[in-house]
Coordinates of C-alpha atoms in Angstrom, one line a residue:
M26 CA -33.4 -94.7 -56.4
A27 CA -31.6 -92.3 -58.8
Q28 CA -31.0 -88.7 -57.8
L29 CA -28.8 -85.7 -58.5
D30 CA -25.9 -85.0 -56.2
K31 CA -24.7 -81.5 -55.3
H32 CA -22.7 -81.5 -58.5
N33 CA -25.8 -82.2 -60.6
R34 CA -24.6 -85.7 -61.4
I35 CA -26.9 -88.7 -61.4
V36 CA -26.1 -91.2 -58.7
G37 CA -28.0 -94.2 -57.3
G38 CA -30.0 -96.9 -59.0
L39 CA -33.1 -97.2 -61.2
G40 CA -34.6 -100.7 -61.4
N41 CA -31.9 -103.1 -62.3
L42 CA -29.6 -100.3 -63.3
V43 CA -27.1 -98.3 -61.3
F44 CA -25.3 -95.0 -62.1
R45 CA -21.6 -94.7 -61.4
Q46 CA -19.1 -91.8 -61.8
V47 CA -15.8 -92.9 -63.4
N48 CA -13.2 -90.2 -64.3
G49 CA -15.8 -87.5 -64.5
K50 CA -18.2 -89.6 -66.7
T51 CA -21.6 -91.1 -65.8
I52 CA -21.6 -94.8 -66.4
L53 CA -24.8 -96.9 -66.5
Q54 CA -24.5 -100.6 -65.7
A55 CA -26.6 -103.5 -64.4
K56 CA -26.6 -104.1 -60.7
P57 CA -24.6 -107.0 -59.5
G58 CA -26.6 -110.2 -59.7
K59 CA -29.4 -108.5 -61.6
N60 CA -28.2 -109.2 -65.2
G61 CA -28.8 -112.9 -65.2
V62 CA -25.1 -113.7 -65.2
K63 CA -23.9 -115.9 -62.4
Q64 CA -20.3 -115.7 -61.2
T65 CA -18.4 -118.9 -61.4
K66 CA -16.0 -120.2 -58.8
Q67 CA -13.1 -119.0 -60.9
T68 CA -14.4 -115.5 -61.4
K69 CA -15.1 -115.2 -57.7
L70 CA -11.5 -116.2 -57.0
S71 CA -10.2 -113.7 -59.5
A72 CA -12.3 -111.0 -57.9
S73 CA -10.8 -112.0 -54.5
D74 CA -7.3 -111.6 -55.9
F75 CA -8.2 -108.2 -57.4
G76 CA -9.5 -107.2 -54.0
T77 CA -6.2 -108.3 -52.4
A78 CA -4.3 -106.2 -55.0
S79 CA -6.4 -103.1 -54.1
R80 CA -5.7 -103.6 -50.3
T81 CA -2.0 -104.1 -51.0
T82 CA -1.8 -101.0 -53.1
K83 CA -3.5 -99.0 -50.4
S84 CA -1.1 -100.3 -47.7
L85 CA 2.0 -99.6 -49.9
S86 CA 0.8 -96.1 -50.5
V87 CA 0.7 -95.2 -46.8
S88 CA 4.5 -94.9 -46.8
L89 CA 4.9 -93.9 -50.5
R90 CA 2.6 -90.9 -50.0
R91 CA 5.5 -89.2 -48.2
L92 CA 7.2 -89.2 -51.6
F93 CA 4.5 -88.5 -54.1
L94 CA 2.4 -86.4 -51.7
T95 CA -0.7 -85.2 -53.6
Y96 CA 1.2 -84.6 -56.8
Y97 CA 0.3 -87.6 -58.9
D98 CA -1.6 -88.0 -62.2
H99 CA -5.3 -88.8 -61.9
Q100 CA -4.9 -92.4 -63.0
M101 CA -1.9 -93.2 -60.8
F102 CA -3.7 -95.4 -58.2
N103 CA -5.4 -97.4 -61.0
R104 CA -2.1 -97.9 -62.7
F105 CA -0.4 -98.8 -59.5
R106 CA -3.1 -101.3 -58.6
K107 CA -2.9 -102.8 -62.1
T108 CA 0.9 -103.2 -61.8
V109 CA 0.5 -104.8 -58.3
Y110 CA -2.2 -107.2 -59.7
Q111 CA 0.0 -108.2 -62.7
A112 CA 2.9 -108.9 -60.3
M113 CA 0.6 -111.1 -58.2
L114 CA -0.8 -113.0 -61.2
S115 CA 2.7 -113.7 -62.6
N116 CA 3.2 -116.7 -60.3
T117 CA 1.1 -119.3 -62.0
E118 CA 2.0 -121.9 -59.4
I119 CA -0.1 -120.1 -56.8
S120 CA -3.8 -120.9 -57.2
K121 CA -6.4 -118.2 -57.8
G122 CA -7.8 -116.6 -54.7
K123 CA -4.4 -117.0 -52.9
K124 CA -2.2 -114.6 -55.0
D125 CA 0.2 -112.4 -53.1
L126 CA 2.6 -109.7 -54.2
C127 CA 5.6 -111.2 -52.3
K128 CA 5.0 -114.5 -54.0
G129 CA 4.8 -112.9 -57.5
D130 CA 7.2 -111.0 -59.7
F131 CA 7.4 -107.8 -57.6
A132 CA 10.2 -106.6 -59.9
L133 CA 7.4 -105.5 -62.2
L134 CA 7.1 -102.5 -59.8
D135 CA 10.6 -101.3 -60.6
G136 CA 10.5 -98.1 -62.6
F137 CA 6.9 -97.3 -61.8
E138 CA 6.3 -93.5 -62.4
F139 CA 3.9 -91.7 -60.1
N140 CA 3.3 -88.7 -62.3
L141 CA 3.1 -89.2 -66.1
S142 CA 3.1 -85.4 -66.5
S143 CA 6.7 -85.2 -65.2
L144 CA 8.6 -88.5 -65.6
F145 CA 11.5 -88.9 -63.2
T146 CA 13.6 -90.4 -65.9
E147 CA 13.3 -87.2 -67.9
Y148 CA 14.1 -84.9 -65.1
C149 CA 17.0 -86.8 -63.4
R150 CA 19.6 -88.8 -65.3
L151 CA 21.6 -89.7 -62.2
M152 CA 22.4 -93.4 -62.3
I153 CA 21.9 -95.3 -59.0
N154 CA 22.4 -98.9 -57.9
C155 CA 20.4 -100.4 -55.1
T156 CA 21.5 -103.7 -53.5
L157 CA 20.7 -105.8 -50.4
T158 CA 23.9 -106.4 -48.4
P159 CA 24.7 -109.6 -46.5
S160 CA 23.9 -107.7 -43.3
Q161 CA 20.4 -107.1 -44.5
E162 CA 20.9 -103.4 -45.2
I163 CA 19.9 -101.5 -48.4
L164 CA 22.9 -100.0 -50.1
I165 CA 22.2 -97.1 -52.5
E166 CA 25.2 -96.1 -54.7
T167 CA 24.9 -93.1 -57.0
G168 CA 27.1 -92.3 -60.0
D169 CA 28.9 -89.1 -60.5
L170 CA 26.5 -86.1 -61.0
N171 CA 27.0 -83.2 -63.3
P172 CA 24.1 -80.9 -62.3
K173 CA 24.2 -78.9 -65.5
T174 CA 23.7 -81.9 -67.8
Q175 CA 22.0 -84.6 -65.6
I176 CA 19.2 -82.5 -64.0
H177 CA 16.4 -80.8 -66.0
W178 CA 16.2 -77.3 -64.6
L179 CA 13.2 -74.9 -64.8
S180 CA 15.6 -72.1 -64.2
P181 CA 19.4 -71.9 -63.4
D182 CA 18.4 -69.9 -60.3
H183 CA 16.5 -72.8 -58.7
R184 CA 17.7 -75.5 -56.3
A185 CA 17.0 -79.2 -56.6
E186 CA 16.7 -81.8 -53.9
I187 CA 16.9 -85.4 -54.9
C188 CA 15.3 -87.7 -52.3
Y189 CA 15.5 -91.4 -51.9
L190 CA 12.9 -93.0 -49.7
V191 CA 13.4 -96.5 -48.3
S192 CA 10.1 -98.0 -47.2
T193 CA 9.9 -101.3 -45.3
Y194 CA 6.7 -103.4 -45.1
E195 CA 5.6 -106.4 -43.2
Q196 CA 5.0 -109.3 -45.5
N197 CA 1.5 -110.5 -46.0
T198 CA -0.2 -107.5 -44.4
Y199 CA 2.1 -104.9 -46.0
K200 CA 1.9 -102.8 -42.9
P201 CA 4.6 -100.1 -42.9
L202 CA 7.4 -101.0 -40.5
H203 CA 10.2 -98.4 -41.1
E204 CA 11.2 -95.5 -43.3
E205 CA 14.5 -93.8 -44.1
V206 CA 15.2 -90.8 -46.4
F207 CA 18.5 -89.8 -48.0
K208 CA 18.9 -86.4 -49.8
I209 CA 21.2 -84.8 -52.3
N210 CA 21.0 -81.0 -52.7
V211 CA 22.3 -79.4 -55.8
T212 CA 22.2 -76.1 -57.8
F213 CA 22.8 -75.5 -61.5
F214 CA 26.1 -73.8 -60.8
D215 CA 27.5 -76.6 -58.5
D216 CA 30.6 -78.4 -59.6
P217 CA 30.2 -82.0 -60.6
L218 CA 29.6 -84.3 -57.6
T219 CA 31.4 -87.6 -57.1
S220 CA 29.5 -90.8 -56.4
Q221 CA 27.8 -91.1 -53.1
T222 CA 26.8 -94.0 -50.9
F223 CA 23.8 -94.3 -48.5
T224 CA 23.2 -97.3 -46.2
T225 CA 20.0 -98.1 -44.2
L226 CA 19.8 -99.5 -40.8
P227 CA 19.6 -103.4 -40.7
L228 CA 16.2 -104.5 -41.8
T229 CA 13.7 -106.5 -39.9
S230 CA 13.0 -109.8 -41.7
P231 CA 10.9 -111.0 -43.3
C232 CA 9.8 -107.8 -45.1
L233 CA 9.2 -106.1 -48.4
V234 CA 11.3 -103.1 -49.2
I235 CA 10.6 -100.4 -51.8
V236 CA 13.3 -97.8 -52.7
S237 CA 11.7 -94.8 -54.4
S238 CA 13.0 -91.4 -55.6
C239 CA 11.7 -87.9 -56.4
I240 CA 13.0 -84.4 -57.1
H241 CA 11.8 -81.3 -55.3
Y242 CA 12.5 -77.9 -56.9
Y243 CA 12.8 -74.7 -54.9
K244 CA 13.4 -71.1 -55.5
E245 CA 14.9 -68.8 -52.8
D246 CA 13.1 -65.7 -51.6
V247 CA 14.7 -63.1 -49.4
L248 CA 11.8 -62.9 -47.0
M249 CA 10.2 -66.4 -47.3
G250 CA 13.3 -68.5 -47.7
S251 CA 12.9 -71.7 -49.8
I252 CA 9.6 -71.9 -51.8
S253 CA 8.6 -75.3 -53.3
L254 CA 7.8 -75.3 -57.0
N255 CA 6.4 -78.8 -57.2
D256 CA 2.7 -79.3 -58.0
K257 CA 0.3 -81.7 -59.9
K258 CA 2.1 -81.1 -63.2
L259 CA 5.6 -81.1 -61.8
H260 CA 6.6 -83.8 -59.4
P261 CA 9.1 -86.4 -60.8
A262 CA 8.8 -89.5 -58.7
K263 CA 9.2 -93.2 -59.3
I264 CA 10.0 -96.6 -57.7
E265 CA 13.7 -97.5 -58.2
K266 CA 13.8 -101.1 -56.8
V267 CA 11.8 -103.6 -54.8
F268 CA 13.3 -106.2 -52.5
R269 CA 12.0 -109.1 -50.5
V270 CA 14.0 -109.9 -47.4
E271 CA 13.7 -113.4 -45.9

């Protein structure tokens, strides 16, 4: 039965039709199984893989939310799920219905931006290199940093905090296992900083590792101390590198 919700939007069904709300728009479509089109075995397997991509995206976001908080664009989760799904499908040797992120080209996640309104690559031009050491540690090496030219500043009076989050997940289930954060604090007036090195604790294998980064901006208040300036329109954050540890 179709009815109006508290926002005066049509929800529910009417005969063989169902009303859905997608990105603020009302969509009318046929109910599953009511349009005379039967799913084939292949379409059912594809649907199974897409469901796996949705669950994987949700699991990965449990840890990554520490980085992107609630400051992401309205299509971020759809974009993230699509990227995860494409990475799963990249391995054509795995049959449909059995696709898995760790068995696909997970490098497709490298460079994923969480907020298209404030791209990390436009706000921070600090070069970093992430590698997996023989001791199964993640090594993060930054280049030299000139705050005046490599950070985009809202005001010279503000402070910036560059954060690197290392998230470790159990393979197959993608349950978060461990997290570590490394930070660089700079102001516009700081002298250039030399390269820095950060090393995680030895990783538990097998696992999937995601290194992500973001910038927090602050202004200083005499009474309130540091006040965050980040919001929905300003929160540069992205995935730097994804590793699989055997």
